[in-house]
Amino acid sequence: MKREQWSSNLGFLLAAAGSAIGLGNLWKFPYIAGSNGGAVFLMLYLVLLILLGTPLLLAEMAVGRATRLNAIDACRAIHPRWGFVGAAGVVGAFVILSYYSVIGGWVLKYLFAYMQHSRLGDADAYYTGFVTRPLEPVLWHLLFAACCCGIVAFGVSKGIERISKIFLPVLLLTLIAIGGYALTLPGASQGLRFLFLPDFSQIHSFSDFASILVRAMGQVFFSLSIGMGTLITYGSYLDRKANLQKNAVLIPLFDLVIALLAGIAILPCVFSFGLEPSAGSGLLFRSLPYVFDHMRGGRWLAIGFFALVFLAAVTSAISLLESIAAFFIDHLHWNRIAAAGLSTLGFALIGVANSLSMGLWNSFTLFGMSLFDLMVFLSDNVLMPIGGFFLCILASRIWGFSSMLREISSNGQYAIRFPGALRWILRWLAPAMILVIFAVSLF
Ligand code: PFF
């Protein structure tokens, strides 16, 4: 069977940017940046994006395009004993999807709630009442999972590429519109100061600085979708002539621009209403609904905003689902619809348990964490760093640096920029830094 391909490099670029841009940009970045020294965090983030993000993206794409296989078989094709790197990625993709899809379901619920009502009322009570219910959040989660399954079942260029091409322009325009409006609110400048001014009062010692560094690294990994085999999979559908170096610069650039725009759109709103900024579900489902409820035209802004978050979450989730489904398609020769359907069934079932762990099953904990929190911990603190670490070793040492360079240069068609630095980063710097995040985040 002929392997599917992106219809153009632009299609790949938008799909890979769609994978990178997700909840990580919209609900994590603004808060993490603001509460970790503002501009200090931004500078470190930028350095790490260039130093770690670009080389790791290049390595993942090169492995995928050279082998034209799913993550597990791609790693195995490079060395028969190294399939475990891809396997860690596929397991990680399952784990991330199992909670990402639950949150995607909440986003859908809020979107529909604002379509029906002009205000949600007490935002805290609304959120807690909803997520702890046994059935309703599960149904929204299943709806979100079904959307992802439908897109992946349509295939690489007809499904994933098509939705990604709509996504990025819509996201940019909506964020610019919301940002423009947010900046006119009284007190907006406080939000910008939180994000952009360096706040040295948060850094008293070397250990404060190290902890900011570790957070910045974790955010680079999560935000760029590194270490989960999604870019190996997306890269495997890429034309041999596409310029990997250009893609490895543009993907982080898009991701950064969207994260900054999200900060400019969200933080001024939060500060203007005298709220404390927060991260994660607190920001999206408690603070922002409060803001929308109390602002003129807030309902329409809420609908635009939640539709946007939904699109961002879907284009990230489909990259994870594709990297699981590709294994079943390549390795077991399943047809695409069966592969997408069964992979969805798998993560959706774990997702049901995750959703129930917010309410009905909340007394059940493992290592002191609810199932939901455990999944987040497992993916962010264990599987992603493991995947990233071994990917560096696989690409730069096991495969061999010169083979990787040959792939990156499309067999000599493009000149390689900074080959010495790339080699040093993939062989030494990136693995060492990942080991540090891993150790610090575990202990
Ligand atoms: N990058 C996505 C985000 O920022 O929300 C999350 C993600 C997608 C992580 C795909 C890992 C992945 F493989």
Tab-separated table of N, CA, C and O and ligand atoms in Angstrom, residues 16-28 60 89 92-93 96 99-100 219-231 255 312-313 315-321 323 379-380 384, ligand 1:
chain	number	residue	atom	x	y	z
A	16	ALA	N	2.166	20.429	12.023
A	16	ALA	CA	3.126	20.329	13.130
A	16	ALA	C	2.944	21.520	14.077
A	16	ALA	O	3.031	21.371	15.304
A	17	ALA	N	2.655	22.697	13.524
A	17	ALA	CA	2.393	23.858	14.390
A	17	ALA	C	1.102	23.615	15.172
A	17	ALA	O	1.015	23.955	16.353
A	18	GLY	N	0.124	22.986	14.518
A	18	GLY	CA	-1.137	22.664	15.202
A	18	GLY	C	-0.901	21.716	16.368
A	18	GLY	O	-1.533	21.830	17.417
A	19	SER	N	0.040	20.773	16.181
A	19	SER	CA	0.359	19.849	17.271
A	19	SER	C	1.017	20.611	18.419
A	19	SER	O	0.706	20.403	19.595
A	20	ALA	N	1.933	21.501	18.063
A	20	ALA	CA	2.652	22.233	19.108
A	20	ALA	C	1.732	23.204	19.857
A	20	ALA	O	1.743	23.288	21.080
A	21	ILE	N	0.905	23.917	19.098
A	21	ILE	CA	0.060	24.943	19.730
A	21	ILE	C	-1.170	24.271	20.318
A	21	ILE	O	-1.967	23.678	19.604
A	22	GLY	N	-1.296	24.343	21.621
A	22	GLY	CA	-2.443	23.685	22.259
A	22	GLY	C	-2.671	24.272	23.637
A	22	GLY	O	-2.357	25.446	23.889
A	23	LEU	N	-3.189	23.431	24.530
A	23	LEU	CA	-3.458	23.915	25.885
A	23	LEU	C	-2.181	24.438	26.534
A	23	LEU	O	-2.230	25.355	27.358
A	24	GLY	N	-1.045	23.851	26.150
A	24	GLY	CA	0.240	24.298	26.704
A	24	GLY	C	0.460	25.787	26.477
A	24	GLY	O	1.002	26.473	27.340
A	25	ASN	N	0.037	26.301	25.322
A	25	ASN	CA	0.218	27.727	25.044
A	25	ASN	C	-0.845	28.566	25.733
A	25	ASN	O	-0.592	29.654	26.209
A	26	LEU	N	-2.095	28.049	25.694
A	26	LEU	CA	-3.205	28.900	26.107
A	26	LEU	C	-3.465	28.868	27.606
A	26	LEU	O	-3.933	29.836	28.164
A	27	TRP	N	-3.178	27.740	28.237
A	27	TRP	CA	-3.506	27.723	29.672
A	27	TRP	C	-2.304	27.611	30.574
A	27	TRP	O	-2.388	27.759	31.760
A	28	LYS	N	-1.121	27.307	30.013
A	28	LYS	CA	0.043	27.149	30.875
A	28	LYS	C	1.007	28.320	30.725
A	28	LYS	O	1.461	28.884	31.703
A	60	GLU	N	13.827	14.499	15.471
A	60	GLU	CA	12.592	13.697	15.337
A	60	GLU	C	12.139	13.640	13.886
A	60	GLU	O	11.788	12.581	13.371
A	89	GLY	N	7.117	6.718	23.441
A	89	GLY	CA	6.337	7.802	22.850
A	89	GLY	C	4.882	7.409	22.662
A	89	GLY	O	3.971	8.187	22.995
A	92	GLY	N	3.219	7.255	25.907
A	92	GLY	CA	3.042	8.641	26.347
A	92	GLY	C	1.867	9.308	25.644
A	92	GLY	O	1.104	10.067	26.259
A	93	ALA	N	1.729	9.010	24.347
A	93	ALA	CA	0.626	9.616	23.591
A	93	ALA	C	-0.716	9.155	24.171
A	93	ALA	O	-1.647	9.958	24.350
A	96	ILE	N	-1.179	11.039	27.548
A	96	ILE	CA	-1.551	12.457	27.388
A	96	ILE	C	-2.995	12.562	26.883
A	96	ILE	O	-3.803	13.328	27.411
A	99	TYR	N	-5.957	12.375	29.366
A	99	TYR	CA	-6.432	13.535	30.150
A	99	TYR	C	-6.715	14.754	29.261
A	99	TYR	O	-7.596	15.551	29.536
A	100	TYR	N	-5.945	14.847	28.174
A	100	TYR	CA	-6.144	15.976	27.259
A	100	TYR	C	-7.574	15.971	26.726
A	100	TYR	O	-8.215	16.998	26.580
A	219	GLN	N	8.415	23.326	29.873
A	219	GLN	CA	7.446	23.996	29.002
A	219	GLN	C	7.868	23.883	27.533
A	219	GLN	O	7.033	23.670	26.667
A	220	VAL	N	9.169	23.978	27.259
A	220	VAL	CA	9.643	23.824	25.873
A	220	VAL	C	9.258	22.432	25.355
A	220	VAL	O	8.726	22.284	24.249
A	221	PHE	N	9.484	21.422	26.161
A	221	PHE	CA	9.164	20.049	25.739
A	221	PHE	C	7.683	19.874	25.461
A	221	PHE	O	7.282	19.384	24.416
A	222	PHE	N	6.877	20.263	26.452
A	222	PHE	CA	5.431	20.032	26.313
A	222	PHE	C	4.880	20.848	25.159
A	222	PHE	O	4.114	20.373	24.332
A	223	SER	N	5.311	22.093	25.102
A	223	SER	CA	4.723	22.985	24.116
A	223	SER	C	5.111	22.596	22.697
A	223	SER	O	4.314	22.723	21.773
A	224	LEU	N	6.340	22.098	22.506
A	224	LEU	CA	6.739	21.727	21.142
A	224	LEU	C	6.380	20.283	20.810
A	224	LEU	O	6.710	19.797	19.741
A	225	SER	N	5.722	19.576	21.706
A	225	SER	CA	5.343	18.165	21.486
A	225	SER	C	6.565	17.288	21.243
A	225	SER	O	6.555	16.411	20.385
A	226	ILE	N	7.628	17.542	22.014
A	226	ILE	CA	8.864	16.771	21.786
A	226	ILE	C	8.868	15.489	22.614
A	226	ILE	O	8.388	15.473	23.740
A	227	GLY	N	9.424	14.430	22.047
A	227	GLY	CA	9.673	13.212	22.817
A	227	GLY	C	8.537	12.211	22.814
A	227	GLY	O	8.630	11.172	23.456
A	228	MET	N	7.444	12.507	22.105
A	228	MET	CA	6.314	11.577	22.089
A	228	MET	C	6.140	10.915	20.717
A	228	MET	O	5.122	10.303	20.445
A	229	GLY	N	7.103	11.101	19.864
A	229	GLY	CA	7.034	10.449	18.544
A	229	GLY	C	6.047	11.084	17.579
A	229	GLY	O	5.889	10.608	16.462
A	230	THR	N	5.418	12.188	17.971
A	230	THR	CA	4.449	12.776	17.032
A	230	THR	C	5.175	13.360	15.819
A	230	THR	O	4.687	13.275	14.704
A	231	LEU	N	6.366	13.934	16.071
A	231	LEU	CA	7.070	14.518	14.916
A	231	LEU	C	7.765	13.466	14.076
A	231	LEU	O	8.001	13.682	12.893
A	255	ASP	N	4.923	28.719	17.547
A	255	ASP	CA	4.497	28.332	18.895
A	255	ASP	C	4.729	29.476	19.883
A	255	ASP	O	3.877	29.781	20.722
A	312	ALA	N	-7.503	24.421	19.116
A	312	ALA	CA	-6.101	24.220	19.498
A	312	ALA	C	-5.918	22.847	20.136
A	312	ALA	O	-4.947	22.136	19.860
A	313	ALA	N	-6.881	22.457	20.989
A	313	ALA	CA	-6.764	21.159	21.658
A	313	ALA	C	-6.941	20.020	20.648
A	313	ALA	O	-6.224	19.018	20.709
A	315	THR	N	-6.229	20.000	17.365
A	315	THR	CA	-5.087	19.812	16.460
A	315	THR	C	-3.872	19.237	17.199
A	315	THR	O	-3.008	18.636	16.569
A	316	SER	N	-3.812	19.409	18.520
A	316	SER	CA	-2.753	18.735	19.278
A	316	SER	C	-3.121	17.275	19.502
A	316	SER	O	-2.290	16.381	19.337
A	317	ALA	N	-4.387	17.036	19.869
A	317	ALA	CA	-4.803	15.663	20.182
A	317	ALA	C	-4.696	14.758	18.951
A	317	ALA	O	-4.294	13.596	19.068
A	318	ILE	N	-5.009	15.286	17.760
A	318	ILE	CA	-4.940	14.401	16.587
A	318	ILE	C	-3.498	13.984	16.278
A	318	ILE	O	-3.271	12.915	15.741
A	319	SER	N	-2.531	14.831	16.643
A	319	SER	CA	-1.142	14.413	16.377
A	319	SER	C	-0.781	13.227	17.269
A	319	SER	O	-0.040	12.330	16.865
A	320	LEU	N	-1.308	13.241	18.484
A	320	LEU	CA	-1.047	12.119	19.394
A	320	LEU	C	-1.757	10.867	18.897
A	320	LEU	O	-1.198	9.767	18.894
A	321	LEU	N	-3.007	11.047	18.478
A	321	LEU	CA	-3.784	9.897	18.014
A	321	LEU	C	-3.156	9.318	16.745
A	321	LEU	O	-3.079	8.096	16.575
A	323	SER	N	-0.060	9.294	15.977
A	323	SER	CA	1.169	8.528	16.219
A	323	SER	C	0.838	7.141	16.791
A	323	SER	O	1.613	6.211	16.592
A	379	SER	N	3.136	11.677	32.168
A	379	SER	CA	3.516	12.142	30.833
A	379	SER	C	4.545	13.258	30.916
A	379	SER	O	5.576	13.227	30.252
A	380	ASP	N	4.287	14.272	31.762
A	380	ASP	CA	5.169	15.445	31.769
A	380	ASP	C	6.521	15.154	32.412
A	380	ASP	O	7.546	15.637	31.946
A	384	MET	N	7.905	12.028	28.798
A	384	MET	CA	8.473	13.002	27.845
A	384	MET	C	9.986	13.143	27.995
A	384	MET	O	10.710	13.078	26.997
B	1	PFF	N1	2.026	20.686	22.483
B	1	PFF	C1	0.703	20.479	23.005
B	1	PFF	C2	0.299	21.700	23.819
B	1	PFF	O1	1.082	22.652	23.935
B	1	PFF	O2	-0.797	21.702	24.359
B	1	PFF	C3	0.578	19.227	23.831
B	1	PFF	C4	1.236	18.013	23.233
B	1	PFF	C5	0.828	17.530	21.990
B	1	PFF	C6	2.266	17.399	23.907
B	1	PFF	C7	1.482	16.449	21.414
B	1	PFF	C8	2.917	16.306	23.343
B	1	PFF	C9	2.507	15.853	22.105
B	1	PFF	F1	3.149	14.846	21.581
